[in-house]
Structures are given as C-alpha cells and as structure tokens.
Amino acid sequence: MDVWESVVGQAQVVERLKKVAQGDSSKIAQSWLICGASGFGCAKVARAFAAALQSRGKVASFRAAEDSATQINAQINTNTQINTDKIASEVLAGTSPDVNILSTDKVTVSIDEVREIVSISEQMPSVAPWRIIIIEDVGRMLERTTNVLLKEIEEPAPRTIWILCAASAADVLPTIRSRSQIVNLAQPSDQDVQEYVQKRSNVDAKTAESVARIAQGNVDLAMLYATSERARSGREELVASVLRISSAIDAIMLAQTLIEDAKAQAEEEVQKWVEEEQSEFLRINGIKPTDKIPPKIRSAYNAIGKKDDVKRKVTRVSRDVLNRAIDAICSVYRDVLVVLNNAQLQTPLVNQEFKADIMQLSKKITAERALKCLDALSVAKKRLAGNGNATLVFEALFCALS
C-alpha cells in the first residue's frame, strides 16, 4: 500500500520523510512542523508520514530508556506480526488507536482541546511503535493555548511523536519552531493538480485543466471546483462582479451578495456533511435508512446534527468561503500586474476566461494602484482572521477596490 498516494506535487518532501520513516527509530525527531499554504496538503502529508512511521513492520529501537531489552524485543516481535497495510489504512482513515488528530471546526483551537490531547500524548501506544499526535492548523491557537503545548514539545513522552501543521512557520511560537523539524511544502504545479483531479473525479481534461489553474496549487480547492458546479460558478460571478465595480453602491451591494452566498454555500456543505455522517453511523451499526433507530443509540445519532454544532460549523465554513473569495479577487490583480509587466508568456493568466476584461482593467489602472488593491485584500484577510464583522470587512474592501 502506498501511503503517499494522496500527496500531490511534493516529491522532495515525500523522499525526505520516506527516508526518516525507514531509518533508525532511535534517531527520529519527536516534533515535526509541516508548513504550507491552504490546500497544499499539510494534513495529507502529516497522515501519510504517520502511516509510514506506524507501518514499518518492525521497530529498531525506542527512545524509552526505561524499557528493558526483553520489553523491546517483545514489542519488535509483536509489531512484525501486525498487518502493515491494515495499520496504514487505519491511520489514513483516522481510526488508528495510536494516532490522535486534533482539528477544529471553530475559529480557534480551544485550550481545553489542547490539554486533552496533551494528556493523550503521555499514554503508551497500544499496537504500533509510536503514539503520534497530529494537530491540524496549529496557527489557529492563541498564544496562551500554544504555551500549554510547549512543555510537551520540549519534553515529549518517550514514545510520542508530534506532527504540527501550519500555513507558515511564522505562525508558530519560536520556542516550538526551534524544537521541531520543519518541512516546507512546495506549491503543487498545475499539471500535478490536473492529473490528481482527473484521477479522483469524473470531469473531462478541459475542466480539470481549468480548475487546476484557478485553484493555484490548492489541491482541495481544485477538487471542490471539480465536484461543485455551485462553487465554480460562484467564483466566476464574483470575478465578473469585481471587474465591474465602479461605485460605492456597487461595492456595498456586492458585499451583501457575497456574505449571503457564503452562508448559503456553508449551510449546504454542512448539511451534506451531516447527512454523510448520519449515513455512515447507520452503516456502522447495521441499520438500514428505512429502519427505526434503536432508543439506546438514538441520542448518539441525533448528536451528529446537533443545532449548536451545525451553527458553529456553518460559521467556520462561511469564513472558509469568504477566504476563498479573497484569494479569487487577489488572482484578478495578480493577472493585471502580469499584463502591466508584459509577462504573459512567462506567467500565464489565472483568469483566462476573463482575459478581455483584465486587459481592459490594466489600461485603466497603474501597477502602483494594483499593488494597493492587493494590500487592501491582505488587510481584509487579516481582519477576517481576527474575527472581524464580515459585512464591514467586505464593504470596506470593495469600496477600496472601486
């Protein structure tokens, strides 16, 4: 089984981590920081690395000094008998008893969640060589929350490995950075993303090329555009609207439309997730969709679509949709700068479908003005990340762009 199959466009990273996983266990660093922009595949790399570490088939040695030679040999013998493909599958599916993953559907990771995962990290692994803790998007932690994590990174349990994911190493406390092996992901090429999309979806080559181009290396986003006509058409409408902004009224109306659409997209996406989770719950418990749910598990079934949880997920997904909107708008001014610098042969336009409109805009504004628009977009993104009022953030942004 190839645990690296879902990792796209990261050949050098994969080669490095393969060597680590296949090397001497006593020399494996116990803290790793995987850095890459949204959609580059940080979480996929983290899970693949964890699967590679856990499915070695044997354990050369452990860091635990207190383990006796007998205990080590017993563990080696136990692990050689384990079906390595089964272990890898469980890790990739998120069902391994020895790999714990902390992700959040909130704006920030709570301090209680971190305290709980820290407590788990101190437990011995049950069937695999390591207790591995993956924290997706450690950049969502507040500083006081990160401080709770710091002590465990400084002095990890003997057989625990931490794998942290962040957009950038700068998003993580220097004290954690200095104690971690940093892995920087590259932006996957359009060709790599296109091939992945064609393999994993039913779209034709032309659509795969288009979604790979507009996703700009974001594999998850490319898959979203490939499988969701609504998301793809929503992006096209946004780009067209931004290119038409000419007044404050246009700006305010576009902001309102965008916020409403983001909420509708989020509600649709979360509802789909709830239905999939409920369907999986029924399957696991051997219940047909038409069967009556037994009273003893009804509360667990109902908890999947709990109102407060759904509301929180909608808020989080809405923010993700709005962040995608900012990235799409950034690509417009990026294309304008490409035109203004006569660099189209070296750097093709992202929004090729709007080439005529972008050429027209490049005649109206200067490179300095395009850079100021990109600065305004950067400010909007920071305000959104800081939990600013989305309507005000986008009204201010679109007024700055008009």
XYZ file of C-alpha atoms in Angstrom:
402
model
C 0.000 0.000 0.000
C 1.362 3.422 -0.982
C 0.572 5.745 1.924
C 1.819 8.744 -0.109
C -0.723 8.325 -2.910
C -2.872 11.298 -1.826
C 0.095 13.678 -1.536
C 0.287 15.875 -4.652
C 3.321 17.693 -6.036
C 5.629 17.136 -3.050
C 8.251 14.735 -4.462
C 11.179 16.123 -2.433
C 9.207 16.164 0.814
C 7.977 12.613 0.272
C 11.509 11.384 -0.421
C 12.801 13.048 2.761
C 10.043 11.680 5.004
C 10.278 8.198 3.474
C 13.940 8.042 4.484
C 13.059 9.170 8.012
C 10.307 6.571 8.364
C 12.543 3.778 7.077
C 15.582 4.804 9.113
C 16.701 4.150 12.665
C 13.779 4.717 15.048
C 16.115 5.948 17.784
C 17.107 8.901 15.594
C 13.611 10.064 14.622
C 12.829 13.586 15.852
C 9.804 13.694 18.124
C 8.428 17.014 16.912
C 7.700 17.925 13.280
C 6.272 21.128 11.834
C 4.778 20.790 8.345
C 4.229 24.164 6.696
C 2.275 25.013 3.588
C -0.480 27.305 2.389
C -4.085 26.143 2.487
C -4.681 23.273 0.097
C -1.013 22.378 -0.390
C -1.684 19.183 1.580
C -0.253 19.668 5.090
C -2.822 17.370 6.701
C -2.391 14.739 3.975
C 1.394 14.803 4.381
C 1.018 14.546 8.178
C -1.253 11.490 7.935
C 0.897 9.840 5.275
C 4.018 10.376 7.397
C 2.234 8.965 10.446
C 1.115 5.935 8.426
C 4.670 5.381 7.177
C 6.057 5.579 10.720
C 3.458 3.221 12.165
C 3.576 0.601 9.420
C 7.313 -0.010 9.327
C 6.689 -3.675 10.179
C 9.411 -3.653 12.806
C 10.907 -1.318 15.364
C 14.664 -0.943 15.526
C 14.724 0.677 18.938
C 12.763 3.043 21.145
C 13.707 6.195 22.953
C 12.355 4.910 26.234
C 15.458 4.379 28.318
C 13.465 2.608 30.997
C 12.348 -0.154 28.580
C 14.265 -3.342 29.166
C 15.770 -5.342 26.280
C 13.131 -8.009 26.850
C 10.325 -5.490 26.550
C 11.822 -4.041 23.393
C 12.255 -7.435 21.773
C 8.688 -8.366 22.689
C 7.445 -5.176 21.075
C 9.524 -5.877 17.965
C 8.086 -9.356 17.648
C 4.563 -8.053 18.161
C 4.952 -5.392 15.511
C 6.433 -7.733 12.915
C 3.243 -9.750 13.095
C 0.929 -6.807 12.511
C -0.559 -6.373 9.069
C 1.215 -3.201 7.942
C -1.379 -2.388 5.266
C -4.116 -2.553 7.895
C -2.207 -0.183 10.164
C -1.603 2.262 7.315
C -5.264 2.156 6.275
C -6.403 2.887 9.836
C -4.022 5.845 10.147
C -5.125 7.355 6.829
C -8.779 6.826 7.737
C -8.314 8.441 11.149
C -9.274 5.281 13.051
C -5.888 4.193 14.404
C -5.865 3.820 18.218
C -2.317 5.189 18.331
C -2.687 8.224 16.062
C -4.729 11.068 17.517
C -5.740 14.004 15.346
C -6.760 17.410 16.668
C -8.662 19.539 14.192
C -11.337 22.119 14.838
C -14.475 23.493 13.247
C -14.127 26.632 15.390
C -12.320 29.852 14.568
C -9.632 28.941 17.132
C -8.408 25.767 18.841
C -9.529 25.863 22.476
C -7.182 25.456 25.424
C -9.291 22.552 26.725
C -8.830 20.660 23.451
C -5.073 21.089 23.711
C -4.996 19.988 27.352
C -6.921 16.843 26.406
C -4.582 15.974 23.527
C -1.564 16.616 25.776
C -2.977 14.125 28.261
C -3.403 11.536 25.487
C 0.154 12.132 24.276
C 1.520 10.761 27.542
C -0.114 7.359 27.007
C 1.897 4.443 25.655
C 0.975 3.238 22.144
C -1.195 0.122 22.161
C -0.279 -1.768 18.966
C 2.066 0.404 16.912
C 5.601 1.718 17.512
C 4.553 5.275 18.368
C 1.839 7.390 19.900
C 1.502 10.060 17.182
C -0.323 13.328 17.745
C -1.307 15.376 14.691
C -2.516 18.936 15.195
C -4.011 20.361 12.026
C -3.656 24.124 11.725
C -1.722 24.917 14.876
C -1.842 28.520 13.668
C -5.437 28.686 14.951
C -4.173 28.534 18.533
C -3.991 31.631 20.702
C -0.614 32.227 22.359
C -1.748 31.110 25.820
C -3.093 27.893 24.275
C 0.184 27.269 22.462
C 2.041 27.645 25.769
C 0.173 24.587 27.070
C 1.586 22.637 24.142
C 5.128 23.957 24.548
C 6.074 21.861 27.598
C 5.172 18.617 25.803
C 7.152 19.641 22.738
C 10.142 20.417 24.962
C 9.890 17.134 26.873
C 7.773 14.651 24.890
C 6.846 11.253 26.288
C 9.464 8.645 25.252
C 7.370 7.062 22.508
C 5.343 10.056 21.326
C 5.795 11.960 18.064
C 4.146 15.337 17.472
C 3.260 16.408 13.916
C 2.048 20.003 13.730
C 0.575 21.653 10.632
C 0.659 25.381 9.924
C 0.383 27.720 6.966
C 3.803 29.129 7.818
C 6.495 28.578 10.430
C 5.993 32.253 11.346
C 2.522 31.328 12.668
C 4.103 29.179 15.390
C 5.888 30.272 18.566
C 9.689 30.489 18.044
C 10.179 28.178 21.028
C 8.171 25.438 19.263
C 9.797 26.119 15.881
C 13.266 25.729 17.368
C 12.392 22.314 18.795
C 10.792 20.933 15.634
C 11.989 19.562 12.329
C 10.475 21.949 9.769
C 9.092 20.593 6.495
C 8.160 23.258 3.936
C 5.736 22.189 1.230
C 6.032 23.475 -2.318
C 3.111 24.781 -4.346
C 1.919 21.849 -6.469
C 2.172 22.518 -10.187
C -0.978 22.973 -12.276
C -0.074 19.769 -14.129
C 0.177 17.756 -10.880
C -3.146 19.130 -9.666
C -4.819 18.497 -13.017
C -3.700 14.857 -13.044
C -4.899 14.378 -9.466
C -8.303 15.919 -10.234
C -8.773 13.721 -13.307
C -7.879 10.648 -11.263
C -10.239 11.463 -8.403
C -13.258 12.919 -10.229
C -15.335 12.427 -13.348
C -14.515 15.743 -15.024
C -13.031 15.932 -18.511
C -9.484 17.096 -19.265
C -10.575 20.660 -20.160
C -12.443 21.139 -16.871
C -9.583 19.559 -14.908
C -7.134 21.993 -16.534
C -9.411 24.937 -15.745
C -9.990 24.094 -12.065
C -6.296 23.323 -11.535
C -5.380 26.724 -12.966
C -7.837 28.791 -10.935
C -7.051 26.821 -7.753
C -3.415 27.997 -7.980
C -1.881 24.934 -6.363
C -4.649 24.403 -3.835
C -5.500 20.723 -4.328
C -8.550 20.749 -2.047
C -9.938 23.809 -3.817
C -9.380 22.233 -7.221
C -11.369 19.187 -6.119
C -14.122 21.436 -4.765
C -14.402 23.279 -8.087
C -14.332 19.973 -9.954
C -17.165 18.470 -7.930
C -19.280 21.545 -7.154
C -20.801 23.470 -10.027
C -22.109 25.991 -7.497
C -18.661 26.769 -6.119
C -17.194 27.128 -9.608
C -19.980 29.349 -10.936
C -19.906 31.387 -7.709
C -16.237 32.164 -8.293
C -16.914 33.192 -11.893
C -19.726 35.518 -10.810
C -17.516 37.074 -8.128
C -14.642 37.751 -10.536
C -17.049 39.243 -13.083
C -18.620 41.460 -10.390
C -15.248 42.692 -9.104
C -14.239 43.646 -12.633
C -17.473 45.689 -12.915
C -17.244 47.633 -9.605
C -17.414 51.358 -10.318
C -19.043 52.946 -7.257
C -19.590 52.639 -3.507
C -23.148 51.419 -4.167
C -21.765 48.590 -6.320
C -19.313 47.773 -3.540
C -21.941 47.598 -0.797
C -24.329 45.524 -2.902
C -21.572 43.083 -3.873
C -20.538 42.709 -0.216
C -24.107 41.847 0.776
C -24.464 39.348 -2.078
C -21.151 37.684 -1.215
C -21.974 37.313 2.503
C -25.387 35.812 1.722
C -23.914 33.413 -0.831
C -21.143 32.345 1.571
C -23.702 31.490 4.231
C -25.858 29.565 1.746
C -22.833 27.607 0.484
C -21.784 26.840 4.053
C -25.246 25.638 5.061
C -25.398 23.396 2.001
C -21.921 21.978 2.661
C -22.565 21.359 6.367
C -25.928 19.728 5.650
C -24.215 17.408 3.188
C -21.616 16.564 5.852
C -24.354 15.831 8.426
C -26.155 13.510 6.009
C -22.924 11.655 5.182
C -22.033 11.267 8.876
C -25.523 10.027 9.726
C -25.435 7.572 6.829
C -22.052 6.258 7.968
C -23.336 5.945 11.547
C -26.244 3.808 10.345
C -23.956 1.671 8.198
C -21.527 1.004 11.055
C -24.413 -0.007 13.312
C -26.002 -2.237 10.678
C -29.157 -0.138 10.364
C -30.898 0.443 7.046
C -32.075 4.004 6.234
C -35.696 2.812 6.408
C -35.237 1.076 9.786
C -36.231 2.601 13.104
C -33.209 3.663 15.158
C -32.981 1.769 18.468
C -33.514 4.001 21.538
C -30.109 3.167 23.024
C -28.219 4.770 20.103
C -30.767 7.385 19.019
C -29.154 10.142 21.102
C -25.747 9.453 19.505
C -27.354 9.616 16.051
C -29.155 12.889 16.842
C -25.938 14.397 18.216
C -24.417 14.327 14.717
C -26.750 17.099 13.571
C -26.898 18.968 16.880
C -28.075 22.545 16.304
C -25.177 24.268 18.107
C -22.589 22.117 16.335
C -24.161 22.780 12.944
C -24.275 26.516 13.630
C -20.606 26.525 14.604
C -19.625 24.557 11.513
C -21.621 26.916 9.276
C -19.739 29.878 10.760
C -16.393 28.201 10.154
C -17.237 27.096 6.614
C -18.633 30.572 5.803
C -15.255 32.024 6.766
C -13.539 29.481 4.516
C -15.788 30.502 1.599
C -15.012 34.185 2.218
C -11.289 33.447 2.363
C -11.593 31.680 -0.984
C -13.331 34.792 -2.319
C -10.397 36.980 -1.259
C -7.953 34.592 -2.940
C -10.012 34.697 -6.139
C -10.000 38.509 -6.130
C -6.250 38.539 -5.484
C -5.811 36.493 -8.663
C -7.514 39.268 -10.666
C -4.975 41.910 -9.596
C -2.178 39.402 -9.958
C -3.266 38.977 -13.595
C -3.393 42.763 -14.047
C 0.219 43.015 -12.863
C 1.224 40.232 -15.255
C -0.276 42.226 -18.142
C 1.250 45.532 -16.997
C 4.685 43.877 -16.845
C 4.278 42.158 -20.240
C 4.907 38.790 -18.587
C 2.089 36.730 -20.098
C 4.466 34.426 -21.975
C 6.380 33.585 -18.804
C 3.391 33.658 -16.424
C 0.009 32.764 -17.954
C -3.126 34.446 -16.631
C -5.035 32.614 -13.917
C -8.384 34.014 -15.060
C -8.048 33.269 -18.765
C -11.827 33.235 -19.165
C -11.803 36.962 -18.300
C -8.778 37.903 -20.382
C -10.547 40.724 -22.275
C -11.847 42.307 -19.037
C -8.446 42.050 -17.374
C -6.753 43.633 -20.380
C -9.287 46.456 -20.174
C -8.698 46.956 -16.433
C -4.928 47.016 -16.964
C -5.425 50.035 -19.243
C -7.322 51.904 -16.515
C -5.042 51.398 -13.514
C -1.316 51.539 -12.850
C 0.889 48.887 -11.293
C 1.017 51.041 -8.155
C -2.788 51.040 -7.961
C -2.905 47.232 -8.483
C -0.435 46.783 -5.611
C -2.581 48.996 -3.370
C -5.572 46.794 -4.186
C -3.560 43.729 -3.184
C -2.640 45.479 0.077
C -6.351 46.123 0.729
C -7.048 42.433 0.133
C -4.304 41.471 2.587
C -5.809 43.770 5.227
C -9.264 42.243 4.638
C -7.872 38.758 5.126
C -6.237 39.732 8.414
C -9.452 41.353 9.654
C -11.419 38.246 8.735
C -8.876 36.038 10.524
C -9.243 38.309 13.538
C -12.975 37.517 13.621
C -13.962 40.921 12.250
C -17.518 41.617 11.123
C -17.617 40.028 7.660
C -20.071 42.539 6.178
C -17.988 45.531 7.268
C -14.763 43.848 6.142
C -16.060 43.310 2.607
C -17.838 46.636 2.303
C -14.545 48.349 3.158
C -12.643 46.080 0.785
C -14.898 46.575 -2.227
C -15.019 50.352 -1.642
C -11.194 50.329 -1.686
C -11.224 48.377 -4.962
C -13.880 50.508 -6.704
